[in-house]
Coordinates of C-alpha atoms in Angstrom, one line a residue:
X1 CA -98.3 164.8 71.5
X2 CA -100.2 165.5 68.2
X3 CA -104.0 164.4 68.5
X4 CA -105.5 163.2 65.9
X5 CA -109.1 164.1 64.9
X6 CA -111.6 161.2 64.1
X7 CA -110.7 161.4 60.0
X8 CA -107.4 162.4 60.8
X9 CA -106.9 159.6 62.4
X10 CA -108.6 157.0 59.8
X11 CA -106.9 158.5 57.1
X12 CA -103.6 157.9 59.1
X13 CA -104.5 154.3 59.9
X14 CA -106.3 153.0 56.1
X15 CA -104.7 150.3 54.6
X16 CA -102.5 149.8 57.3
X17 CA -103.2 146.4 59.5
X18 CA -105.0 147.1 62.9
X19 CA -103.0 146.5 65.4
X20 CA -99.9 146.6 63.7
X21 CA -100.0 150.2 62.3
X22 CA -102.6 152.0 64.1
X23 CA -102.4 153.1 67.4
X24 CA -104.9 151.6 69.9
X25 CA -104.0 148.4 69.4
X26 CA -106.2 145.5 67.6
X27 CA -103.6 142.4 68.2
X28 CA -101.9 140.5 66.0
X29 CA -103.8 138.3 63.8
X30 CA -101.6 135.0 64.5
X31 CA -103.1 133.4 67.6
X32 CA -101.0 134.0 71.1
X33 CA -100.7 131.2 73.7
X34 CA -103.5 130.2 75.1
X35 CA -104.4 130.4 79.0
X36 CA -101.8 127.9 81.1
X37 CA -104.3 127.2 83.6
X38 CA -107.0 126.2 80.9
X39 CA -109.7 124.1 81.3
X40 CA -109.9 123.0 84.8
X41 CA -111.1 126.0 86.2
X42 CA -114.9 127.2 86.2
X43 CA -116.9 123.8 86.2
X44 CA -120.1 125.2 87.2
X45 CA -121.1 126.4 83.8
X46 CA -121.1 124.8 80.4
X47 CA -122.7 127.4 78.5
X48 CA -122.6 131.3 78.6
X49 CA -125.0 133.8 77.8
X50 CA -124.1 137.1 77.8
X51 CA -126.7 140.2 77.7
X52 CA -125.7 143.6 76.5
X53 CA -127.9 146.3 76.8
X54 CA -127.2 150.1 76.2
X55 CA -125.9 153.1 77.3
X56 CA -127.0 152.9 82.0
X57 CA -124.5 153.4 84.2
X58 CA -124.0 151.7 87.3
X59 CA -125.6 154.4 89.8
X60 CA -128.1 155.1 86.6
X61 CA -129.7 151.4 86.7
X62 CA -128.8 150.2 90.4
X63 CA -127.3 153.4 92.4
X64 CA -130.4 152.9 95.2
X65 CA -130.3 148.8 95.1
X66 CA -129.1 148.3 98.6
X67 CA -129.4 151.1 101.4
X68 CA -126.9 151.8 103.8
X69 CA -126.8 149.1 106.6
X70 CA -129.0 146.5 104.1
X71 CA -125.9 145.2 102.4
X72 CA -126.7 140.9 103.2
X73 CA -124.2 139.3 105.1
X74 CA -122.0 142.4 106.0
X75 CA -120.6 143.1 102.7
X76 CA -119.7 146.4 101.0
X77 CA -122.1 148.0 98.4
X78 CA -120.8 151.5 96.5
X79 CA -124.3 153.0 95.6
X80 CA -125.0 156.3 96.2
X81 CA -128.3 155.9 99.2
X82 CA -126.8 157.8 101.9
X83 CA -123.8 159.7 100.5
X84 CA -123.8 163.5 99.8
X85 CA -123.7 163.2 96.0
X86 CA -123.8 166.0 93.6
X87 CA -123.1 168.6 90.6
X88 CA -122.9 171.8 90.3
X89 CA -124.9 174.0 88.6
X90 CA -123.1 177.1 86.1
X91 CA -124.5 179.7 89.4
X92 CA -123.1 177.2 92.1
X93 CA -126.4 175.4 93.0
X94 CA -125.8 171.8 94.3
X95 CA -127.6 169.5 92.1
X96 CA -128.0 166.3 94.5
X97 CA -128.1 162.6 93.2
X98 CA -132.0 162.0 93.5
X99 CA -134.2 158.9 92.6
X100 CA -135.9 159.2 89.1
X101 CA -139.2 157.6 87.8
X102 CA -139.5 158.8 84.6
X103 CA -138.8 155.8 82.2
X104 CA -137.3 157.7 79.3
X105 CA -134.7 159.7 81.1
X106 CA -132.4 161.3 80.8
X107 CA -134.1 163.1 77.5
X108 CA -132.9 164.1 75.6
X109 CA -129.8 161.5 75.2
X110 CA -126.3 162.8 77.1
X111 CA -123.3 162.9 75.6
X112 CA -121.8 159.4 75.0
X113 CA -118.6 160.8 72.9
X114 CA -115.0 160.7 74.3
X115 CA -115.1 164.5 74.8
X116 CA -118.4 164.3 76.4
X117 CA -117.3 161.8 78.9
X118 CA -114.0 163.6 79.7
X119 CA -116.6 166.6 80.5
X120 CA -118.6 164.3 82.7
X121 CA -115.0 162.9 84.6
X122 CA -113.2 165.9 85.2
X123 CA -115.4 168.9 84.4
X124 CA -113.5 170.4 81.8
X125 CA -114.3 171.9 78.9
X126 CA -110.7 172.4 76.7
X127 CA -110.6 175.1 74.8
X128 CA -113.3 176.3 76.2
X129 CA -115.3 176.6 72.5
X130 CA -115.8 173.1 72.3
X131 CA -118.9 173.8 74.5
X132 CA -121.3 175.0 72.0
X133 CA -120.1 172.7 69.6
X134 CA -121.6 169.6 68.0
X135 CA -119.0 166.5 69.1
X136 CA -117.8 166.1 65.4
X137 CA -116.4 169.9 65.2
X138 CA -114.8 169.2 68.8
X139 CA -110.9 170.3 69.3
X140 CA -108.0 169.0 70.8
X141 CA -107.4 168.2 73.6
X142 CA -111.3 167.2 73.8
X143 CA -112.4 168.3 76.8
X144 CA -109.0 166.2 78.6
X145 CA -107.0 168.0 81.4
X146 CA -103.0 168.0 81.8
X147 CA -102.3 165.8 83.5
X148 CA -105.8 163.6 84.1
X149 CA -107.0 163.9 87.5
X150 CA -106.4 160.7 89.6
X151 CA -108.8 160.0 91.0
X152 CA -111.4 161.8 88.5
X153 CA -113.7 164.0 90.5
X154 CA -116.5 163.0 88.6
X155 CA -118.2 166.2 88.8
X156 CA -118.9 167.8 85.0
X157 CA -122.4 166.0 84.0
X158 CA -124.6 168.5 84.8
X159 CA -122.3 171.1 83.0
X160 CA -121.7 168.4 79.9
X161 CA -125.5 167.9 79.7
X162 CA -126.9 171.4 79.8
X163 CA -124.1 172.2 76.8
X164 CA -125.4 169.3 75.2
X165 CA -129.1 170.2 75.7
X166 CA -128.8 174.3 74.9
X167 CA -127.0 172.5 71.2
X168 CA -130.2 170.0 71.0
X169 CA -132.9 172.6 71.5
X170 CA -130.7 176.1 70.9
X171 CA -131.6 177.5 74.4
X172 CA -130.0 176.7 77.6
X173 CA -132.4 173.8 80.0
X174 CA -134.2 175.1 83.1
X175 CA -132.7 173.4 86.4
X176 CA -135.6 170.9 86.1
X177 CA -134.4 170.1 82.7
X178 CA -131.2 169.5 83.5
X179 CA -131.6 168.0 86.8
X180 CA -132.3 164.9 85.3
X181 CA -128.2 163.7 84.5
X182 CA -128.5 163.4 88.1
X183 CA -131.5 160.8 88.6
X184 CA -130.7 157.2 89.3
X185 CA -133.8 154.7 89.9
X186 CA -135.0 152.9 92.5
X187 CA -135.1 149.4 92.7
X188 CA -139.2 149.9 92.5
X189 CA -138.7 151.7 89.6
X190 CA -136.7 148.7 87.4
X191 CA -137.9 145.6 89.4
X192 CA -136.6 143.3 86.9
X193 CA -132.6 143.9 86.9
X194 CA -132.7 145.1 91.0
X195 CA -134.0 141.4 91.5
X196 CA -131.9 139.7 89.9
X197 CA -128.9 141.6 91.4
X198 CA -130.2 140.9 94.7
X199 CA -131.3 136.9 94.1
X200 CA -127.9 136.3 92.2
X201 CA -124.8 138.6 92.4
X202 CA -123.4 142.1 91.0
X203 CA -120.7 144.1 90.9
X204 CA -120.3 147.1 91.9
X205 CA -117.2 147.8 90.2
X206 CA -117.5 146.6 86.5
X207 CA -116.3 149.1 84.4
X208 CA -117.0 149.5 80.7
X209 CA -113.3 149.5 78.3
X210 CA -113.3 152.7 76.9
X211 CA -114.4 156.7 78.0
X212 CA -116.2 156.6 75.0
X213 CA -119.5 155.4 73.1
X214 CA -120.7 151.8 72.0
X215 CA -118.5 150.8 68.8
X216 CA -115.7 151.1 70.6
X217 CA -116.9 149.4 74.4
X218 CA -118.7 146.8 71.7
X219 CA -115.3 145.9 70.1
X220 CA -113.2 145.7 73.3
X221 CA -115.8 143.8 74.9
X222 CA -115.2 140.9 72.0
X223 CA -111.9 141.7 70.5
X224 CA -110.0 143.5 73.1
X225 CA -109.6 146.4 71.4
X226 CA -111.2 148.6 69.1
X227 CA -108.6 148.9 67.0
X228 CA -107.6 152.6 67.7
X229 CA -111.1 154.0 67.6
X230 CA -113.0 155.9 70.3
X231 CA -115.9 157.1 68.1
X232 CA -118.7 155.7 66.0
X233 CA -118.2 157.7 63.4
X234 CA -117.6 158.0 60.2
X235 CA -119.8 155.0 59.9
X236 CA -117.3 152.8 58.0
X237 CA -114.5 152.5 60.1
X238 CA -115.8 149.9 62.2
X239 CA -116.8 148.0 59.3
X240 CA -113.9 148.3 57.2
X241 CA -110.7 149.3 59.7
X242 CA -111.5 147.1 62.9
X243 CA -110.1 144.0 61.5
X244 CA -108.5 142.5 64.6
X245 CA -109.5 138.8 65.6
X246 CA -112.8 138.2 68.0
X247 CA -113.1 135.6 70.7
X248 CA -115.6 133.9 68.2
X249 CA -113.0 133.3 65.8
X250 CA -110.9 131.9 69.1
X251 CA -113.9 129.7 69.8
X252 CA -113.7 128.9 65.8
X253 CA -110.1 127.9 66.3
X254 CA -110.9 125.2 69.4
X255 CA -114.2 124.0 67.7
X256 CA -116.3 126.0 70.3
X257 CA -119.7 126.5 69.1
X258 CA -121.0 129.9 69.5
X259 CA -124.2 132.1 68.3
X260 CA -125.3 135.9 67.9
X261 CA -129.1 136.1 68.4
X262 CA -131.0 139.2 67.6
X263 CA -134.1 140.6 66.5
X264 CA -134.8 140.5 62.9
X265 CA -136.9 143.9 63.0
X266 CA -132.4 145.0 62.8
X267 CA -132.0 143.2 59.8
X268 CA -128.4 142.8 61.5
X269 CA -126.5 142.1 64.6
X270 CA -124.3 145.3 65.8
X271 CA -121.7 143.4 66.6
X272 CA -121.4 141.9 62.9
X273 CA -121.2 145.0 61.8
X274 CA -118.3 146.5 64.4
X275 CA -116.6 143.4 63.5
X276 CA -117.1 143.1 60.1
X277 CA -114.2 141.5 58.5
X278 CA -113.4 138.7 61.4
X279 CA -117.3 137.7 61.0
X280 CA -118.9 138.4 57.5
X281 CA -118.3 134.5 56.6
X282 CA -120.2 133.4 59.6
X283 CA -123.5 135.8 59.0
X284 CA -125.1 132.8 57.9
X285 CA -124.0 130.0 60.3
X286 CA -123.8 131.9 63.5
X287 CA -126.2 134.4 63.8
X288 CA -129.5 133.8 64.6
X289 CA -132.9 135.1 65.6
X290 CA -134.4 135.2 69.4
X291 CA -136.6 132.9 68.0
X292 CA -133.8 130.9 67.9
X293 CA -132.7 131.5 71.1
X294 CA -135.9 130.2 72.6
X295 CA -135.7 126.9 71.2
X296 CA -132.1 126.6 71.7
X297 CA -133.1 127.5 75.3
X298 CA -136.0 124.7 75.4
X299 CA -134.2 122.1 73.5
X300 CA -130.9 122.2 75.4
X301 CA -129.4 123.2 72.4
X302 CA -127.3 126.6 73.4
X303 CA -123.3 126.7 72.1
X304 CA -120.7 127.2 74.3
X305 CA -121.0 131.0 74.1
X306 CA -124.6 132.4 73.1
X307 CA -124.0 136.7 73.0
X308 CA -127.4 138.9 72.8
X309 CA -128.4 141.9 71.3
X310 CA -131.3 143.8 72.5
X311 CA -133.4 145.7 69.4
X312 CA -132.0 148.8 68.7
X313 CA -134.1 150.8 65.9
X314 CA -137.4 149.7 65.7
X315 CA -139.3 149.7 68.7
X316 CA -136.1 149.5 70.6
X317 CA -136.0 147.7 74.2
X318 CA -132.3 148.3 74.8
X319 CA -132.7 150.9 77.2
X320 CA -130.9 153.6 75.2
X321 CA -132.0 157.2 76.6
X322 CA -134.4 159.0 73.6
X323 CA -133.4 161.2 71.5
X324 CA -134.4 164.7 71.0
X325 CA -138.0 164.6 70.4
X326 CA -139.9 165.6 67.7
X327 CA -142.4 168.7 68.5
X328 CA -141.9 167.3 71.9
X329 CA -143.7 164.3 71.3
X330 CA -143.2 161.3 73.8
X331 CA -141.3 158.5 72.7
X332 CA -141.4 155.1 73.7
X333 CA -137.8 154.9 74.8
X334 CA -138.4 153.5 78.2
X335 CA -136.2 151.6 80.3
X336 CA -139.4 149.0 80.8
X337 CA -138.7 147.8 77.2
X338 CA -135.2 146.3 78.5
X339 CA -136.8 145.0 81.9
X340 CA -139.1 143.1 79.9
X341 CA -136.0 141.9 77.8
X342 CA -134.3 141.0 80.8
X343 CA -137.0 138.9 82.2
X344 CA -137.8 136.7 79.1
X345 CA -134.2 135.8 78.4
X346 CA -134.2 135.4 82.4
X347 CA -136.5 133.3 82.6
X348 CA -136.2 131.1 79.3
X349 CA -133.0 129.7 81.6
X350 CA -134.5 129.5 84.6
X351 CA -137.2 127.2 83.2
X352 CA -134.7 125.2 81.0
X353 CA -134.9 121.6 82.2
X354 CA -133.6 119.5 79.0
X355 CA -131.8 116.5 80.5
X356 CA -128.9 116.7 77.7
X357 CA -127.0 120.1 76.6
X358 CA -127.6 123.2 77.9
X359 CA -130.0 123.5 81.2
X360 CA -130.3 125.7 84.1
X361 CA -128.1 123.8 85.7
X362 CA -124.7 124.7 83.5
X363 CA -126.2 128.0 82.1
X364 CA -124.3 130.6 83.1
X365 CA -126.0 134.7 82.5
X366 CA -124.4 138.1 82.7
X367 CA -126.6 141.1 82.1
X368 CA -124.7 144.7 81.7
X369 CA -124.3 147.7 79.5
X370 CA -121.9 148.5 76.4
X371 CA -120.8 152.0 78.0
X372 CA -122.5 154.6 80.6
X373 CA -123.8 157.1 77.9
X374 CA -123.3 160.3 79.6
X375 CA -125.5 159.4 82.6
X376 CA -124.5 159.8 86.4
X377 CA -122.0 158.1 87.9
X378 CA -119.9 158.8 91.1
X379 CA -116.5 156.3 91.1
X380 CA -114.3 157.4 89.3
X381 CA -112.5 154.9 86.3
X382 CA -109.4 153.3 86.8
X383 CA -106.2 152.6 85.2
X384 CA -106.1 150.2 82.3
X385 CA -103.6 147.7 80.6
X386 CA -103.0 149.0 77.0
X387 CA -104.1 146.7 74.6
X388 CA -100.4 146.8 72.9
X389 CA -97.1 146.9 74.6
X390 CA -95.9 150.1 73.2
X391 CA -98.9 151.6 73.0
X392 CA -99.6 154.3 70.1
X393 CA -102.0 157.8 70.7
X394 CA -105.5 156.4 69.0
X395 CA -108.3 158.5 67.8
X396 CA -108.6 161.9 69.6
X397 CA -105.1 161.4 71.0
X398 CA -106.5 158.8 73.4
X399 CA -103.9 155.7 74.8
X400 CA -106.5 153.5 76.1
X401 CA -104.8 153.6 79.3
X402 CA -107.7 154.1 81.6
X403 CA -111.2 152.3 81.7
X404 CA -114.7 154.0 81.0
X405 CA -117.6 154.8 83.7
X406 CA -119.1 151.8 86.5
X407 CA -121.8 149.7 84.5
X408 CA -124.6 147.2 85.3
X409 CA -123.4 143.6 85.6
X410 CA -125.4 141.1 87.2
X411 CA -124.4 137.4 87.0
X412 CA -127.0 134.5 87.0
X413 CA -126.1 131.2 87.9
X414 CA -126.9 127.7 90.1
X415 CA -124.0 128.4 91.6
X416 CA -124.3 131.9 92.9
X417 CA -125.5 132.3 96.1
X418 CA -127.9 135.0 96.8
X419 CA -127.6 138.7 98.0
X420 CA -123.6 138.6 96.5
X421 CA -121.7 141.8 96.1
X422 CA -118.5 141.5 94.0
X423 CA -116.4 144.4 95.3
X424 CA -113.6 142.9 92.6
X425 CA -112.5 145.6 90.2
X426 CA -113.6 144.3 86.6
X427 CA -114.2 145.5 83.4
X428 CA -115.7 143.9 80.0
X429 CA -112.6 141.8 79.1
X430 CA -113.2 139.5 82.1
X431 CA -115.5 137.7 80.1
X432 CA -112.7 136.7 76.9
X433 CA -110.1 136.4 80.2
X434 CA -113.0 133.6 81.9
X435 CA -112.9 132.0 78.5
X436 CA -109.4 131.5 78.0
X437 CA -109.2 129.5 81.5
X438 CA -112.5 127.6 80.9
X439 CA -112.2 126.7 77.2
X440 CA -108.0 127.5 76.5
X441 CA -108.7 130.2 73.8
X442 CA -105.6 131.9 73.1
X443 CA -105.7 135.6 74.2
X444 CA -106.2 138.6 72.2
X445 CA -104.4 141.4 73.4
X446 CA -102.5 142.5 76.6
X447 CA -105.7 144.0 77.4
X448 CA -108.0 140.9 77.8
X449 CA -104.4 138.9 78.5
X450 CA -104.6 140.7 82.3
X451 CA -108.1 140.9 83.0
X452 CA -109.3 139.5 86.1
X453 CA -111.8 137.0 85.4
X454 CA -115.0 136.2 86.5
X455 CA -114.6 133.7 89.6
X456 CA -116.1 135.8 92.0
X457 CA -119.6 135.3 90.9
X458 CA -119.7 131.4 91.4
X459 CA -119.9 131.0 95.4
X460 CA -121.8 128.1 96.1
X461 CA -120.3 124.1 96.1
X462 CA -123.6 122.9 94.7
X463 CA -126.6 124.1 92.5
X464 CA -129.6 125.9 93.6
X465 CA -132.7 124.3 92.1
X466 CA -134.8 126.8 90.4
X467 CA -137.7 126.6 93.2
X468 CA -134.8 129.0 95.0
X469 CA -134.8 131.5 92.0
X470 CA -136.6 134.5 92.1
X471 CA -139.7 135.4 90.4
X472 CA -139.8 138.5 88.4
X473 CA -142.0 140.5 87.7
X474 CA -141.5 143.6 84.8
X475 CA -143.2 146.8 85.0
X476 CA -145.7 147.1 82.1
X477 CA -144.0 149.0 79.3
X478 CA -147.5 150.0 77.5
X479 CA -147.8 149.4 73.4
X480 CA -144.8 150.1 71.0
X481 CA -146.3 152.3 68.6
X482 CA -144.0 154.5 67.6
X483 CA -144.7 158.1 66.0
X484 CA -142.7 157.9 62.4
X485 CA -141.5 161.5 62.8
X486 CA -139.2 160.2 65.8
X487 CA -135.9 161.5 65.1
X488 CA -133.2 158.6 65.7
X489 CA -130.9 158.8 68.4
X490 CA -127.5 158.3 67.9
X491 CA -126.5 154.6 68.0
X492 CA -129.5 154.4 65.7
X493 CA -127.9 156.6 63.5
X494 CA -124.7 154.6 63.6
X495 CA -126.7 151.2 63.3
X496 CA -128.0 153.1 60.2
X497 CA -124.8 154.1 59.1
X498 CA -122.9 151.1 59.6
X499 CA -125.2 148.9 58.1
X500 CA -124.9 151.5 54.9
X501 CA -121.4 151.3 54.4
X502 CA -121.0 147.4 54.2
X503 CA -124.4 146.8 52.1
X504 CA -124.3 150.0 50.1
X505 CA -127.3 150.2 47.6
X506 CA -128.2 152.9 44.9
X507 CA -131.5 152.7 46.7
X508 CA -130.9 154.0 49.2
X509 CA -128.5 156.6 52.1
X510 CA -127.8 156.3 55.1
X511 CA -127.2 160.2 54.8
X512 CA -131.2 160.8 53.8
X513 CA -132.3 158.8 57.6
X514 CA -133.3 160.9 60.2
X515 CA -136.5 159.4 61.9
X516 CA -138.0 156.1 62.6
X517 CA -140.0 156.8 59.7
X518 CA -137.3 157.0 57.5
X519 CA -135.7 154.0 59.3
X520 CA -138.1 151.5 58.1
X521 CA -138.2 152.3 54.5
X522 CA -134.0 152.4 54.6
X523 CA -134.2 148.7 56.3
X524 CA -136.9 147.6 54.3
X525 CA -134.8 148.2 51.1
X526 CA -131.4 147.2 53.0
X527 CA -133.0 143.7 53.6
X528 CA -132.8 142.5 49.8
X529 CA -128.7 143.4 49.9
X530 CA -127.9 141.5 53.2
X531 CA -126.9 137.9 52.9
X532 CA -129.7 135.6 53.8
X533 CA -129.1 133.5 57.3
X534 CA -129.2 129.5 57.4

């Protein structure tokens, strides 16, 4: 099977309809059936919020949240507390699973690419060169064995991350260095999202959609595909090549009401720019600011479906590991950023009384993670339902026929009881599957068409007043000044890049960006280019 390189593969797929002609499947633009079992089911929420924050995996963010015999009412919890965990090192040293307290790690930033992540699965490296390579110069087959492992032994992190730290800093990591891949926090450690797992529900088998990074996970999560793509870059083909239809336009096509809100210090929402085409004539009506969100919130005012992006370049708080630092200087790229995140958007619902609309009473929240960026994580993916029946090789020869790593996902909701573990395998497309029963949207692809959905989470009869909620409590996350010689990591390269290629400007290049720095004049020139919001 020929595998195509990530230009190879756009050349081979411009012009042509996604979906139609590329492989990896983006649907067909005329809108399927919708649901047959539409609208009855899931009355215990009106309104959805969804959460996404970056690049944690499951045993990363939540690994230690329940030790062994703690589980609440006799259920079954797959954390690592208790199990003989590890990696080895290149001499044979175990490298156990271990509880971490630095807020920034892993630092420098794993490997999030679909070669990286097949290192991480099956601890290959194929041909053996790709190892001292930078991901873009990467050769078939990308680090995949013949025939994949089933189940994946899950057992190359260590050996992906000291490649990818000797390429970041030209000498190979001490075992203290690169011990780190290995670190998942305790619950002490990220108060915010460890109580709300344990005062609501999580699953412990949520699974992101693709063995890759976030423009791809990002697309599948809303479109059910990511059009053949497993990579971010070359910056414009998320813009210009991932053309397939959204559940937003879905919700358009039922008179759904719906909203992006974001912080402004991006200029833009991510996800307007990976779905570019489907949502440039809504960048006015639909997308709005946190601000926004807050008085939504208060008012009663949220849409049927409210989706939320943390701030991802400037002063980020989407959890994102760092990345390489500049003459080792220490970044603020902690994890308590995103707890603090977690807990205002938390507790805007839980205080949200209006006596019309939206309320804590019908506000349904999911918190989790585009993709597992290269950190830890011991359970190995599963099988997946290709997004097209006759499925073609996508970008690096991949088929999309398997999910990514375990991810965060915590559900929020009067109607959850607390202390529940969902042992249910799911993966992002449960939320666009929940949709299509509660609302009748018409599907997007097989992919989404299959999913389970997300009925697990809502276990209680009636609602649990508020007074029952948990407090919480974030960690402080100390001031956000930010050195301007930072260099960007890489989804802040791809923000960068993405945001580039549909607002291109004489003034100014993606290509020239390299540090926050650098970031803020690029955005600050951007914002006269980017169409104004309502």
């Amino acid at each position: 099977m020929q595998q195509l390189s990530r230009r190879q593969f756009l050349a081979a797929s411009a012009g042509l309809v996604a979906g139609v002609a590329c492989g990896g499947g983006g649907g067909s633009k005329a809108a399927p059936t919708p649901a047959s079992n539409a609208v009855a089911s899931f009355p215990q929420f009106d309104h959805l919020v969804v959460l996404m924050m970056e690049n944690r995996t499951f045993d990363n963010m939540l690994g230690y949240l329940y030790s062994p015999g703690k589980v609440p009412r006799g259920q079954k919890f797959d954390g690592v507390a208790g199990k003989n965990l590890f990696n080895l090192a290149p001499d044979g040293t175990k490298i156990p699973v271990s509880q971490g307290t630095v807020m920034d790690d892993p630092n420098p930033d794993p490997g999030e690419e679909y070669p990286h992540i097949n290192t991480d699965l099956f601890g290959t490296v194929i041909p053996s060169t790709n190892a001292g390579k930078d991901v873009t110069k990467m050769e078939a087959p990308f680090n995949a064995p013949s025939p994949i492992p089933v189940p994946a032994p899950m057992n190359g992190f260590v050996q992906d991350y000291i490649n990818r730290f000797t390429l970041y800093k030209g000498r190979p990591p001490t075992q203290a260095e690169y011990s780190i891949i290995m670190h998942c926090f305790p619950p002490s450690a990220v108060p915010v999202i460890s109580t709300l797992a344990k005062g609501f529900a999580v699953a412990d088998h949520w699974h992101c959609e693709v063995p890759s990074q976030t423009f791809c996970n990002r697309s599948f999560f809303h479109a059910g595909t990511s059009s053949g793509f497993t990579s971010n870059e070359p910056y414009s083909q998320f813009p210009f090549h991932n053309t397939a239809p959204t559940v937003f336009n879905r919700l358009d096509d039922k008179g759904l009401p719906w909203r992006i809100y974001f912080d402004t210090k991006d200029l833009l929402p991510m996800t307007a720019l990976i779905h570019f085409e489907p949502l440039l004539p809504k960048l006015t009506t639909n997308v709005k600011t946190m601000q926004d969100f807050h008085a939504d919130v208060a008012g009663g005012k949220l849409p049927a479906y409210s989706f939320i992006e943390p701030r991802m370049i400037i002063h980020h708080n989407d959890e994102h590991p760092p990345a390489p630092l500049f003459d080792d200087i220490t970044p603020p790229s902690s994890v308590l950023a995103g707890e603090q995140l977690i807990a205002e958007v938390y507790n805007a619902i839980r205080t949200s009384n209006s006596s019309t609309g939206s309320n804590w009473r019908n506000t349904a929240l999911l918190i989790t993670y585009d993709e597992g960026g290269g950190c830890y994580d011991h359970v190995s993916p599963p099988a997946a339902v290709t997004p097209d029946i006759g499925q073609r090789p996508g970008e690096e020869g991949f088929m999309f026929d398997r999910l990514g790593v375990r991810v965060p996902a915590v559900l929020v909701s009067a109607y959850t009881a607390a202390g529940t573990v969902v042992n249910a395998p799911l993966h992002h497309t449960a939320v666009a599957r929940t949709m299509q029963e509660k609302w009748g949207i018409a599907y997007l692809t097989q992919r989404d068409k299959t999913a389970p959905d997300l009925a697990p989470f809502f276990n209680l009869t009636k609602p649990r007043s508020p007074s029952s909620w948990p407090t919480v409590s974030p960690r402080p996350a100390g001031d956000a000044v930010e050195d301007p010689r930072q260099n960007l990591n890489e989804l802040q390269l791809a923000f960068i890049g993405a945001i580039d290629a549909a607002f291109p400007s004489p003034g100014s290049s993606a290509a020239n960006v390299k540090t926050i720095g650098d970031a803020q004049t690029f955005l600050a020139e951007k914002a006269t280019h980017v169409p104004p919001r309502s």
